[in-house]
């Protein structure tokens, strides 16, 4: 089955300070503002003429949506970004009077892993000259708002609108998946060339611990892990359980009330890893756009 070239678009409400935040983020990573379409597009290394592209758009009113733009049509994908009902006060970060996450507010980004929101401009100064690219845009969505049947339905919808070949499960139950750019030939053949660098990618996580959505950017750096820890000691930075040897995480102050923004700073060693190769060579892929499961082998 062939698929048209597509774009995955993350739509965010246009709140006060949103455009300035994304513009400043674009000075840190390869996030290019296209004035003609009013979107921020992620650049990077990928196969020539591959699809999908990834972009962020500010929209008036409404909530956060993940959409597929295909053939000029924008269609929302079936994932819920709504904060989980019954969030405890202990899990809720402090707010400014406008409801945004200000510098110095705290949030638990993983079990036993508190983080303090940092100023994006200050982070850019700390990392000046050390960033080599963006590995992926990550969306962690509350599991409570995305029951497993709905989550799998969203993944099938995503694969049907892009390509089953490019939707790669990371775990057995598909609660972590990567969406990678593929060429028309790969989509037609239903197989990926595992030796190709595909950056940026999209990571989707059905997160068991978060009460609100978290948007993350996995950034490749030329710094050692020790250097990242020295530049971002606690509480400026944090390391989620299991990820300590790969990257250092930094929470960003941002203008949205119910969104967390995170930078995962890859060490110089982690930055050389291409997850597509690991997943493809390990036999992970969506078996069919209409199938209700992900298979190994």
Coordinates of N, CA and C in Angstrom, one line a residue, residues 1 13 35 50 68 76 118-119 140 152 187-188 193 197 202 206-207 215 233-234 237 245 253 264 270 290 294:
X1 N 0.8 -1.2 0.0 CA 0.0 0.0 0.0 C 0.9 1.2 0.0
X13 N -2.5 25.7 21.6 CA -3.3 27.0 21.8 C -2.4 28.2 21.7
X35 N 6.8 31.6 7.9 CA 5.8 32.7 8.0 C 4.7 32.5 7.1
X50 N 11.7 12.2 2.0 CA 11.0 11.2 3.0 C 9.8 11.9 3.7
X68 N -2.6 14.9 11.4 CA -1.9 14.5 10.2 C -2.3 15.4 9.0
X76 N -7.3 15.4 12.8 CA -6.8 15.1 14.1 C -6.6 13.6 14.3
X118 N 13.2 25.8 34.2 CA 14.3 26.7 33.9 C 14.0 27.7 32.8
X119 N 14.7 28.8 32.8 CA 14.5 29.8 31.8 C 15.2 29.3 30.5
X140 N 4.5 12.7 25.6 CA 4.1 11.8 26.7 C 2.7 12.2 27.1
X152 N -4.2 2.1 21.0 CA -3.9 1.2 19.8 C -4.7 1.7 18.6
X187 N 7.9 2.8 1.8 CA 6.5 2.6 2.1 C 5.9 1.6 1.1
X188 N 6.3 1.6 -0.1 CA 5.8 0.7 -1.1 C 6.2 -0.7 -0.8
X193 N 15.3 0.8 5.4 CA 16.8 0.6 5.3 C 17.3 1.0 6.7
X197 N 20.2 7.4 8.7 CA 19.9 8.3 9.9 C 18.6 9.0 9.6
X202 N 9.4 11.2 15.8 CA 8.4 11.5 16.7 C 8.3 10.3 17.7
X206 N 2.6 6.4 26.1 CA 1.5 6.4 27.0 C 2.0 6.3 28.4
X207 N 2.0 7.4 29.1 CA 2.7 7.6 30.3 C 1.9 7.2 31.5
X215 N 5.6 17.6 26.6 CA 6.2 17.7 25.2 C 7.7 17.8 25.4
X233 N 23.2 20.6 37.4 CA 23.1 19.8 38.7 C 21.7 20.0 39.2
X234 N 21.2 19.0 40.0 CA 19.9 19.2 40.7 C 19.9 20.5 41.5
X237 N 18.7 20.3 36.7 CA 18.5 19.1 35.9 C 18.1 17.9 36.7
X245 N 22.2 6.9 32.3 CA 23.4 6.7 31.5 C 23.3 7.3 30.1
X253 N 10.4 26.4 31.7 CA 9.3 27.3 32.0 C 8.6 27.6 30.7
X264 N 15.5 16.6 26.8 CA 16.4 15.5 27.1 C 17.7 15.7 26.4
X270 N 25.4 9.0 23.4 CA 24.0 8.7 23.1 C 23.6 9.3 21.8
X290 N -4.5 -2.1 9.4 CA -5.8 -2.4 10.0 C -5.7 -3.5 11.1
X294 N 0.7 -4.8 17.6 CA 2.0 -4.7 17.1 C 2.7 -6.0 17.3

